[in-house]
Amino acid sequence: VVTLVRSLGGIMAQHHRASLPILAFFVLTFCAGTSESYFAIPLKLNPGTVNVSSAVSLASLRSAAGDGKGLSLATDPTGQVNFLDMVNNLRGDSGRGYYIEMAIGTPGQTVNILVDTGSSNFAVAAAPHPFITHYFNMALSSTYVSTGRTVSVRYTQGNWEGELGIDHVFIPNGPNGTVTINIAAILSSEGFFLPEINWQGILGLAYPMLARPDSSVEPFFNSVVKQLGIPDVFSLQMCGGGLSGATSANPLGGSLILGGIEPTLYRGAVWYTPLIKEWYYQVEVLKLEVGDQNLDLDCKEYNMDKAIVDSGTTLLRLPVIVFTAVVDAIMRSSLIQDFSAGFWDGTKLACWLKGETPWRFFPNLSIYLRATNTSQSFRITILPQLYIQAVTEMDNTLDCFRFGVSSSASGLVIGATVMEGFYVVFDRAQRRLGFALSNCAVSGGVALSEVAGPFSAVDVAADCSTRIFKESVMWVVSYALMAVCALVLIVLLLVLVLPYSRRRRSGEITDESSLVRNRLK
């Protein structure tokens, strides 16, 4: 800025008075152009208020089913999709993920694809790997077309590389119709395919912003909505119940309902929370409770640097400060003394004599989410059976368990540990996520989850997400830039109205000032 003012001063001292309005216009244009190009002034939007979340009205849904914009129901003969055909179309468990069967290419090659709401690429193994039984052979599909582009994706754990192509996909237990979609053919990977898994690819259900190599790669569900004309809604029930005990002979499972919600999969009300941003399924967490203990942290700690709902993450992952507070609160309320630190950090299992269960020793965990009526919140609660998770038997005398919560350096992640307690509705059409009690989150006649509300959120910050800090910084930068521009313009105007003491009486313009003028031009 100093250099700019000095340069302008030199120009003004030698330049003809008639050129000053041009200079003023130049500076004004420069400032406006710079602020527009490099400093996007945030636009404050008022989201308004919506009635507090309540039970989904079947009558209203049925009336909307035929217009292509609402949710169609299995019980509605005029609905676009028969959701009952999709019930129990998932297999898997919380430890190794939930997958759905698909047929890719022409003729169709059957593969199992992991359901992941935390990414946006549809990718399938296209080369042999020691941990998978089969893969998609591109050469055997008459409809596969390579785009000639390479792609690589890195996850919290594992990564893969491959090539982008286009082919047909059909879901046997999904919407009727074949869809032409973008496929990433995985040619090499590291830490992505794991021992004893039964899936060969991944179905990214998040938004285009997360697609790789860029957002021009249309995600799978976007293509399904566009080509089959179903509502922009899907819902997910994961029935592992916290157990990592699925086998090929006795698989656990769940349901992925593409196009809406299936009322037979949940009970009670569906409580909705607004989506903060359309990339991951980012939500706003207001507080956490361990038993009856409020952690009493600043609500921004829960959303540092984001809070998302991700079916592809096994555990409930918490920012370090929040994780430490949760463990401390559990230890204070737990009936177990001097518990091994290795259990909390995931390096050790806790074992009891066979037949004994540790769940009575641990408290419930509750997460408060902002409701669609932003002055209110609701609470989702999981019992210890969901986060103190049984693993494979160590021997005939012991039952062992792991801690289903971990620390995170990349934000709070509501993963399978929590999602298994709920029927989760991803209502993209109305930018909201819904939670209802899952019918399969029951053990021994005891419900493993709870939903309660509404609660007042007037004592909580208006915005607990960390974006408020980023927006504030942008406001400060924008105002500072405008102040600098105003200062430069004031200097120009002052020089404009003051007489030139150094101007040549002949009114001639020197060669030096001519060069400056030409440079400006």
Coordinates of C-alpha atoms in Angstrom, one line a residue:
V1 CA 0.0 0.0 0.0
V2 CA 2.8 2.4 0.9
T3 CA 4.5 1.7 -2.5
L4 CA 1.2 2.3 -4.3
V5 CA 0.7 5.7 -2.5
R6 CA 4.3 6.8 -3.2
S7 CA 3.9 5.9 -6.8
L8 CA 0.7 7.8 -7.1
G9 CA 2.3 10.8 -5.4
G10 CA 5.0 10.9 -8.0
I11 CA 2.5 10.6 -10.8
M12 CA 0.3 13.4 -9.3
A13 CA 3.3 15.7 -8.9
Q14 CA 4.0 15.5 -12.6
H15 CA 0.8 14.5 -14.3
H16 CA -1.8 16.8 -15.8
R17 CA -4.8 17.5 -13.7
A18 CA -7.1 16.0 -16.2
S19 CA -5.6 12.6 -15.7
L20 CA -6.5 12.4 -12.0
P21 CA -10.1 11.3 -12.5
I22 CA -8.7 8.5 -14.6
L23 CA -6.2 7.6 -11.8
A24 CA -9.0 7.7 -9.2
F25 CA -11.1 5.4 -11.4
F26 CA -8.1 3.1 -11.8
V27 CA -7.6 2.9 -8.0
L28 CA -11.3 2.4 -7.4
T29 CA -11.4 -0.4 -10.0
F30 CA -8.3 -2.0 -8.6
C31 CA -9.7 -2.1 -5.1
A32 CA -13.0 -3.4 -6.1
G33 CA -11.5 -5.9 -8.5
T34 CA -9.1 -7.2 -5.9
S35 CA -11.7 -7.5 -3.2
E36 CA -14.0 -9.4 -5.5
S37 CA -11.3 -11.7 -6.8
Y38 CA -9.3 -12.5 -3.7
F39 CA -11.6 -11.6 -0.7
A40 CA -15.1 -13.0 -1.0
I41 CA -17.1 -11.0 1.4
P42 CA -19.3 -13.5 3.2
L43 CA -23.1 -13.2 2.6
K44 CA -25.0 -13.6 5.8
L45 CA -28.1 -15.7 5.2
N46 CA -31.0 -16.0 7.6
P47 CA -32.0 -19.7 7.6
G48 CA -35.3 -18.9 9.2
T49 CA -37.1 -21.1 11.6
V50 CA -38.8 -24.4 11.1
N51 CA -41.2 -26.3 13.4
V52 CA -39.4 -28.6 15.8
S53 CA -38.7 -32.1 14.4
S54 CA -41.5 -34.5 14.9
A55 CA -42.8 -37.8 13.7
V56 CA -43.0 -38.2 9.9
S57 CA -46.5 -37.8 8.7
L58 CA -47.4 -40.8 6.6
A59 CA -50.4 -39.0 5.1
S60 CA -48.3 -36.1 3.9
L61 CA -45.6 -38.4 2.5
R62 CA -48.1 -40.5 0.6
S63 CA -49.6 -37.4 -0.9
A64 CA -46.2 -36.2 -2.0
A65 CA -45.0 -39.6 -3.4
G66 CA -46.6 -39.2 -6.8
D67 CA -45.2 -35.7 -7.6
G68 CA -41.5 -36.8 -7.8
K69 CA -40.5 -34.4 -5.0
G70 CA -41.6 -36.1 -1.9
L71 CA -40.8 -39.5 -0.3
S72 CA -42.4 -42.6 -1.7
L73 CA -43.4 -45.4 0.7
A74 CA -43.5 -49.1 0.3
T75 CA -47.0 -49.1 1.6
D76 CA -48.1 -46.6 -1.1
P77 CA -49.0 -48.4 -4.4
T78 CA -48.4 -45.2 -6.4
G79 CA -44.8 -44.8 -5.0
Q80 CA -41.9 -44.7 -7.4
V81 CA -39.8 -47.2 -5.5
N82 CA -40.7 -50.3 -3.5
F83 CA -38.6 -49.9 -0.4
L84 CA -39.5 -53.3 0.9
D85 CA -37.4 -54.8 -1.8
M86 CA -34.4 -53.0 -0.3
V87 CA -34.9 -54.1 3.3
N88 CA -32.0 -56.3 4.5
N89 CA -29.9 -55.5 1.4
L90 CA -26.8 -54.9 3.5
R91 CA -24.4 -57.4 5.0
G92 CA -21.4 -56.8 7.4
D93 CA -20.7 -55.5 10.8
S94 CA -19.3 -52.5 12.7
G95 CA -15.8 -53.8 12.6
R96 CA -15.4 -54.5 8.9
G97 CA -18.1 -52.3 7.4
Y98 CA -21.5 -52.8 5.7
Y99 CA -21.7 -53.7 2.0
I100 CA -24.3 -54.1 -0.7
E101 CA -24.3 -56.4 -3.7
M102 CA -24.1 -54.8 -7.1
A103 CA -23.7 -56.0 -10.7
I104 CA -21.2 -53.9 -12.8
G105 CA -20.7 -53.9 -16.5
T106 CA -22.2 -56.0 -19.4
P107 CA -22.7 -58.8 -18.7
G108 CA -23.0 -57.9 -15.0
Q109 CA -20.2 -58.9 -12.7
T110 CA -21.3 -59.3 -9.1
V111 CA -19.3 -57.5 -6.4
N112 CA -19.9 -56.4 -2.8
I113 CA -19.5 -52.6 -2.3
L114 CA -18.8 -50.9 1.1
V115 CA -21.4 -48.2 1.9
D116 CA -19.5 -45.0 2.9
T117 CA -21.2 -41.7 3.6
G118 CA -17.8 -40.1 4.2
S119 CA -16.5 -40.1 0.6
S120 CA -17.9 -39.5 -2.9
N121 CA -16.1 -41.9 -5.3
F122 CA -17.6 -45.2 -6.5
A123 CA -14.5 -47.4 -6.7
V124 CA -14.1 -51.2 -7.3
A125 CA -11.1 -53.5 -7.3
A126 CA -10.0 -54.0 -10.9
A127 CA -6.9 -56.1 -10.2
P128 CA -6.1 -59.1 -7.9
H129 CA -5.4 -58.5 -4.2
P130 CA -4.5 -61.1 -1.6
F131 CA -7.4 -60.0 0.7
I132 CA -10.2 -60.1 -1.8
T133 CA -11.8 -63.1 -3.5
H134 CA -12.7 -61.6 -6.9
Y135 CA -12.6 -58.2 -8.7
F136 CA -14.2 -56.3 -11.6
N137 CA -12.5 -57.3 -14.9
M138 CA -12.8 -54.3 -17.2
A139 CA -11.9 -56.3 -20.3
L140 CA -14.9 -58.6 -19.8
S141 CA -17.4 -55.7 -19.9
S142 CA -18.6 -54.6 -23.3
T143 CA -19.9 -51.3 -22.0
Y144 CA -16.9 -50.2 -20.0
V145 CA -15.3 -47.0 -21.3
S146 CA -12.1 -45.5 -19.9
T147 CA -11.9 -41.7 -19.5
G148 CA -8.1 -41.8 -19.6
R149 CA -7.9 -40.0 -16.3
T150 CA -6.1 -41.3 -13.2
V151 CA -7.5 -41.0 -9.7
S152 CA -6.2 -41.6 -6.2
V153 CA -8.1 -41.3 -2.9
R154 CA -6.6 -41.3 0.7
Y155 CA -8.8 -42.2 3.6
T156 CA -8.2 -42.0 7.4
Q157 CA -6.8 -45.4 7.0
G158 CA -5.7 -46.8 3.6
N159 CA -5.5 -45.4 0.1
W160 CA -5.9 -46.6 -3.5
E161 CA -5.0 -45.5 -7.0
G162 CA -6.6 -46.3 -10.3
E163 CA -8.3 -45.1 -13.5
L164 CA -11.6 -43.4 -14.1
G165 CA -14.1 -45.1 -16.4
I166 CA -17.8 -45.2 -17.1
D167 CA -20.1 -48.3 -17.0
H168 CA -23.5 -49.6 -16.2
V169 CA -24.5 -50.6 -12.6
F170 CA -27.5 -52.5 -11.4
I171 CA -28.4 -53.1 -7.7
P172 CA -30.4 -56.3 -7.4
N173 CA -32.0 -55.2 -4.1
G174 CA -32.3 -51.5 -5.1
P175 CA -34.3 -49.2 -7.3
N176 CA -35.5 -50.7 -10.6
G177 CA -33.3 -49.7 -13.5
T178 CA -29.7 -49.7 -14.7
V179 CA -27.6 -46.6 -14.1
T180 CA -24.6 -45.3 -16.1
I181 CA -22.1 -44.1 -13.5
N182 CA -18.5 -43.0 -13.0
I183 CA -16.3 -45.9 -11.8
A184 CA -12.8 -45.7 -10.3
A185 CA -11.1 -49.0 -11.2
I186 CA -8.7 -49.7 -8.3
L187 CA -5.4 -50.9 -9.7
S188 CA -3.2 -50.6 -6.6
S189 CA -3.9 -49.9 -2.9
E190 CA -2.3 -49.8 0.5
G191 CA -4.1 -50.5 3.8
F192 CA -7.5 -50.3 2.0
F193 CA -8.5 -53.9 1.6
L194 CA -8.2 -55.7 4.9
P195 CA -8.0 -59.4 6.0
E196 CA -11.4 -61.2 6.3
I197 CA -13.4 -58.5 4.6
N198 CA -16.1 -59.6 2.1
W199 CA -16.3 -56.5 -0.1
Q200 CA -14.4 -55.5 -3.2
G201 CA -15.1 -51.8 -3.5
I202 CA -16.5 -48.7 -1.9
L203 CA -19.7 -46.7 -2.6
G204 CA -19.1 -43.0 -1.7
L205 CA -22.5 -41.4 -0.9
A206 CA -21.3 -37.9 0.0
Y207 CA -21.4 -34.7 -2.2
P208 CA -19.5 -33.8 -5.4
M209 CA -17.1 -31.5 -3.4
L210 CA -15.4 -34.6 -2.1
A211 CA -15.1 -36.4 -5.4
R212 CA -11.6 -37.1 -6.8
P213 CA -9.8 -35.9 -8.8
D214 CA -12.3 -33.1 -8.8
S215 CA -16.0 -32.3 -8.3
S216 CA -16.7 -32.8 -12.0
V217 CA -16.8 -36.6 -11.3
E218 CA -20.5 -37.0 -10.5
P219 CA -21.0 -39.3 -7.5
F220 CA -23.1 -42.5 -7.6
F221 CA -26.2 -41.3 -5.8
N222 CA -26.4 -38.0 -7.8
S223 CA -26.4 -40.1 -11.0
V224 CA -29.1 -42.4 -9.6
V225 CA -31.4 -39.5 -8.7
K226 CA -30.9 -37.9 -12.1
Q227 CA -31.3 -41.0 -14.2
L228 CA -34.1 -42.9 -12.3
G229 CA -36.0 -39.8 -11.1
I230 CA -36.1 -40.9 -7.4
P231 CA -36.2 -38.3 -4.6
D232 CA -32.8 -37.0 -3.4
V233 CA -33.1 -38.9 -0.1
F234 CA -31.6 -42.1 1.2
S235 CA -31.7 -43.8 4.6
L236 CA -29.5 -46.3 6.4
Q237 CA -30.0 -48.9 9.0
M238 CA -27.0 -50.8 10.3
C239 CA -27.8 -53.8 12.4
G240 CA -24.5 -54.9 13.8
G241 CA -25.5 -53.8 17.3
G242 CA -21.9 -53.1 18.2
L243 CA -20.8 -56.7 17.6
S244 CA -17.9 -57.6 15.3
G245 CA -19.1 -61.2 15.0
A246 CA -20.4 -61.5 11.5
T247 CA -19.2 -64.6 9.6
S248 CA -19.9 -65.8 6.1
A249 CA -22.2 -68.4 7.5
N250 CA -24.1 -66.0 9.8
P251 CA -23.7 -62.4 8.4
L252 CA -25.2 -59.5 10.2
G253 CA -26.7 -56.8 8.0
G254 CA -28.9 -53.8 7.6
S255 CA -30.7 -51.8 4.9
L256 CA -29.8 -49.0 2.5
I257 CA -33.0 -47.4 1.2
L258 CA -32.4 -45.3 -1.9
G259 CA -35.1 -42.8 -2.6
G260 CA -36.6 -42.2 0.8
I261 CA -37.5 -43.8 4.1
E262 CA -39.0 -47.2 5.0
P263 CA -41.3 -46.9 8.1
T264 CA -41.0 -50.5 9.1
L265 CA -37.3 -50.0 10.0
Y266 CA -37.7 -47.5 12.8
R267 CA -40.1 -46.5 15.6
G268 CA -41.1 -43.2 17.1
A269 CA -40.3 -39.8 15.7
V270 CA -37.6 -38.8 13.2
W271 CA -35.6 -35.9 14.6
Y272 CA -33.9 -33.7 12.1
T273 CA -30.7 -31.7 12.3
P274 CA -29.7 -29.2 9.6
L275 CA -26.7 -29.9 7.3
I276 CA -24.0 -27.3 7.9
K277 CA -22.2 -27.8 4.6
E278 CA -22.7 -30.1 1.6
W279 CA -19.4 -31.9 1.3
Y280 CA -19.3 -34.5 4.1
Y281 CA -22.6 -34.8 6.0
Q282 CA -21.6 -32.1 8.4
V283 CA -23.8 -31.4 11.4
E284 CA -23.6 -29.2 14.5
V285 CA -23.0 -30.9 17.9
L286 CA -24.0 -28.7 20.9
K287 CA -22.8 -30.8 23.8
L288 CA -21.9 -34.3 25.0
E289 CA -23.0 -36.1 28.2
V290 CA -21.5 -39.1 29.9
G291 CA -24.3 -40.6 32.0
D292 CA -25.7 -37.5 33.7
Q293 CA -22.4 -35.5 33.4
N294 CA -22.3 -32.6 31.0
L295 CA -18.7 -32.3 29.8
D296 CA -19.1 -28.5 30.0
L297 CA -16.8 -27.8 27.1
D298 CA -17.1 -24.9 24.7
C299 CA -19.4 -26.2 22.0
K300 CA -16.8 -25.3 19.3
E301 CA -14.6 -28.0 20.8
Y302 CA -17.1 -30.6 19.6
N303 CA -17.1 -29.3 16.0
M304 CA -13.3 -28.8 15.7
D305 CA -12.7 -28.9 12.7
K306 CA -15.9 -30.5 11.7
A307 CA -18.6 -32.9 12.9
I308 CA -19.8 -35.5 10.4
V309 CA -21.9 -38.6 10.1
D310 CA -19.8 -41.3 8.4
S311 CA -20.9 -44.9 7.9
G312 CA -17.4 -45.8 6.6
T313 CA -15.8 -45.0 10.0
T314 CA -16.0 -47.8 12.6
L315 CA -15.8 -45.9 15.8
L316 CA -17.1 -42.8 17.4
R317 CA -14.1 -40.5 16.9
L318 CA -13.7 -37.4 19.0
P319 CA -11.3 -34.4 19.0
V320 CA -8.5 -34.9 21.4
I321 CA -9.8 -32.5 24.1
V322 CA -13.3 -34.0 23.9
F323 CA -12.0 -37.6 23.9
T324 CA -9.9 -36.9 27.0
A325 CA -12.9 -35.4 28.8
V326 CA -15.1 -38.4 27.8
V327 CA -12.6 -40.9 29.1
D328 CA -12.1 -39.0 32.4
A329 CA -15.9 -38.8 32.9
I330 CA -16.3 -42.5 32.2
M331 CA -13.6 -43.4 34.6
R332 CA -15.2 -41.2 37.3
S333 CA -18.6 -42.8 36.8
S334 CA -17.4 -46.4 36.0
L335 CA -17.5 -49.0 38.8
I336 CA -14.1 -50.3 37.5
Q337 CA -11.1 -48.9 39.3
D338 CA -7.6 -48.7 37.9
F339 CA -8.7 -49.6 34.4
S340 CA -5.8 -50.2 31.9
A341 CA -4.9 -47.1 29.9
G342 CA -4.4 -49.5 26.9
F343 CA -8.1 -50.2 26.8
W344 CA -8.9 -46.5 26.3
D345 CA -6.4 -45.9 23.5
G346 CA -7.3 -49.1 21.6
T347 CA -4.1 -51.1 22.2
K348 CA -5.6 -53.6 24.6
L349 CA -8.8 -55.6 25.1
A350 CA -10.7 -55.9 28.3
C351 CA -11.7 -59.5 29.1
W352 CA -14.2 -61.1 31.6
L353 CA -15.0 -64.6 32.4
K354 CA -17.2 -66.2 29.7
G355 CA -20.8 -65.2 30.2
E356 CA -20.1 -62.1 32.2
T357 CA -20.9 -58.8 30.5
P358 CA -19.2 -55.5 31.5
W359 CA -22.0 -53.2 30.3
R360 CA -23.5 -52.6 33.7
F361 CA -20.2 -50.9 34.7
F362 CA -20.4 -48.2 32.1
P363 CA -22.6 -45.1 31.6
N364 CA -24.6 -44.1 28.6
L365 CA -23.2 -41.6 26.0
S366 CA -25.3 -38.8 24.7
I367 CA -24.8 -36.4 21.8
Y368 CA -26.9 -33.2 21.5
L369 CA -27.6 -32.0 18.0
R370 CA -29.2 -28.7 16.9
A371 CA -32.7 -29.2 15.7
T372 CA -34.2 -27.7 12.6
N373 CA -35.7 -25.1 14.9
T374 CA -32.3 -23.6 15.7
S375 CA -33.3 -22.5 19.2
Q376 CA -33.8 -26.1 20.2
S377 CA -31.8 -29.4 20.2
F378 CA -32.4 -33.1 20.6
R379 CA -30.4 -35.8 22.1
I380 CA -29.3 -39.2 20.7
T381 CA -28.0 -41.7 23.3
I382 CA -26.2 -45.0 23.0
L383 CA -26.0 -47.6 25.7
P384 CA -22.7 -49.3 26.7
Q385 CA -23.6 -52.3 24.5
L386 CA -22.8 -50.1 21.5
Y387 CA -19.5 -48.6 22.5
I388 CA -18.1 -51.5 24.7
Q389 CA -17.9 -53.9 21.8
A390 CA -17.6 -57.7 21.9
V391 CA -14.9 -59.1 19.7
T392 CA -14.0 -62.7 18.7
E393 CA -13.5 -65.0 21.7
M394 CA -10.0 -65.3 22.9
D395 CA -10.5 -68.8 24.3
N396 CA -13.2 -70.9 25.8
T397 CA -13.0 -69.1 29.2
L398 CA -12.9 -65.4 28.3
D399 CA -15.1 -62.9 26.5
C400 CA -13.2 -59.8 25.4
F401 CA -14.3 -56.3 24.5
R402 CA -12.9 -53.2 22.9
F403 CA -13.5 -49.5 23.4
G404 CA -15.7 -48.2 20.5
V405 CA -14.5 -44.6 20.9
S406 CA -11.2 -43.1 19.8
S407 CA -9.4 -39.7 19.5
S408 CA -9.3 -37.8 16.2
A409 CA -7.1 -35.2 14.7
S410 CA -9.7 -34.5 11.9
G411 CA -12.9 -33.7 13.7
L412 CA -15.7 -35.5 15.4
V413 CA -17.0 -38.5 13.4
I414 CA -20.3 -40.2 14.3
G415 CA -19.4 -43.6 12.9
A416 CA -20.9 -47.1 13.1
T417 CA -20.6 -47.2 16.9
V418 CA -23.4 -44.6 17.1
M419 CA -25.2 -45.2 13.8
E420 CA -26.0 -48.8 14.7
G421 CA -28.4 -47.5 17.3
F422 CA -30.4 -45.4 14.8
Y423 CA -32.2 -45.3 11.5
V424 CA -30.5 -42.4 9.8
V425 CA -32.2 -40.4 7.1
F426 CA -30.0 -38.4 4.7
D427 CA -32.5 -35.9 3.4
R428 CA -30.4 -34.1 0.8
A429 CA -33.5 -32.5 -0.7
Q430 CA -34.1 -30.5 2.4
R431 CA -30.5 -30.3 3.6
R432 CA -31.0 -32.2 6.9
L433 CA -30.2 -35.5 8.6
G434 CA -32.8 -37.4 10.6
F435 CA -32.4 -39.8 13.5
A436 CA -35.0 -42.3 14.7
L437 CA -34.8 -45.4 16.9
S438 CA -33.7 -48.4 14.8
N439 CA -35.9 -51.5 15.2
C440 CA -32.8 -53.7 15.2
A441 CA -30.9 -51.8 17.9
V442 CA -32.3 -54.2 20.6
S443 CA -30.6 -56.8 22.7
G444 CA -32.4 -59.2 25.0
G445 CA -35.5 -57.0 24.7
V446 CA -33.6 -53.9 25.8
A447 CA -33.3 -50.9 23.4
L448 CA -29.7 -50.0 22.9
S449 CA -30.4 -46.4 21.9
E450 CA -32.6 -43.4 22.8
V451 CA -33.8 -40.2 21.2
A452 CA -35.2 -37.4 23.3
G453 CA -36.2 -33.8 22.9
P454 CA -36.8 -31.0 22.3
F455 CA -34.4 -29.2 24.6
S456 CA -33.8 -25.4 24.7
A457 CA -30.6 -24.3 22.9
V458 CA -30.9 -20.6 23.8
D459 CA -28.0 -20.8 26.2
V460 CA -25.7 -22.3 23.5
A461 CA -23.8 -20.3 21.0
A462 CA -25.7 -19.3 17.9
D463 CA -23.2 -21.2 15.8
C464 CA -21.0 -23.9 17.3
S465 CA -19.3 -24.9 14.1
T466 CA -15.8 -23.6 13.5
R467 CA -16.8 -21.9 10.3
I468 CA -17.9 -18.9 12.4
F469 CA -14.2 -18.2 13.1
K470 CA -13.3 -18.5 9.5
E471 CA -16.1 -16.2 8.4
S472 CA -15.1 -13.6 11.1
V473 CA -11.6 -13.6 9.8
M474 CA -12.8 -13.0 6.3
W475 CA -15.0 -10.1 7.5
V476 CA -12.0 -8.5 9.2
V477 CA -9.8 -8.9 6.1
S478 CA -12.6 -7.5 3.8
Y479 CA -13.2 -4.5 6.0
A480 CA -9.4 -3.8 6.3
L481 CA -9.1 -3.9 2.5
M482 CA -12.0 -1.5 2.0
A483 CA -10.4 0.8 4.6
V484 CA -7.1 0.8 2.6
C485 CA -9.0 1.6 -0.6
A486 CA -10.8 4.4 1.1
L487 CA -7.5 5.8 2.4
V488 CA -6.0 5.8 -1.1
L489 CA -9.0 7.4 -2.6
I490 CA -8.9 10.2 0.0
V491 CA -5.3 10.9 -0.9
L492 CA -6.3 11.1 -4.6
L493 CA -9.1 13.5 -3.9
L494 CA -7.0 15.8 -1.7
V495 CA -4.4 16.0 -4.5
L496 CA -7.1 16.6 -7.0
V497 CA -8.4 19.8 -5.3
L498 CA -5.0 21.2 -4.3
P499 CA -3.0 23.3 -6.8
Y500 CA 0.0 21.7 -8.4
S501 CA 3.1 23.7 -7.2
R502 CA 5.4 21.7 -9.4
R503 CA 3.4 21.6 -12.6
R504 CA 5.3 23.3 -15.5
R505 CA 3.7 26.6 -16.5
S506 CA 3.8 25.6 -20.2
G507 CA 1.5 22.6 -19.3
E508 CA 3.9 20.2 -21.1
I509 CA 4.1 16.6 -20.0
T510 CA 7.6 15.3 -19.4
D511 CA 8.9 12.2 -21.1
E512 CA 9.0 10.5 -17.7
S513 CA 5.3 11.1 -16.9
S514 CA 4.5 10.0 -20.5
L515 CA 6.1 6.7 -19.8
V516 CA 4.1 6.4 -16.6
R517 CA 0.9 7.2 -18.4
N518 CA 1.7 4.6 -21.0
R519 CA 2.4 2.0 -18.4
L520 CA -0.9 2.8 -16.8
K521 CA -2.6 2.6 -20.1

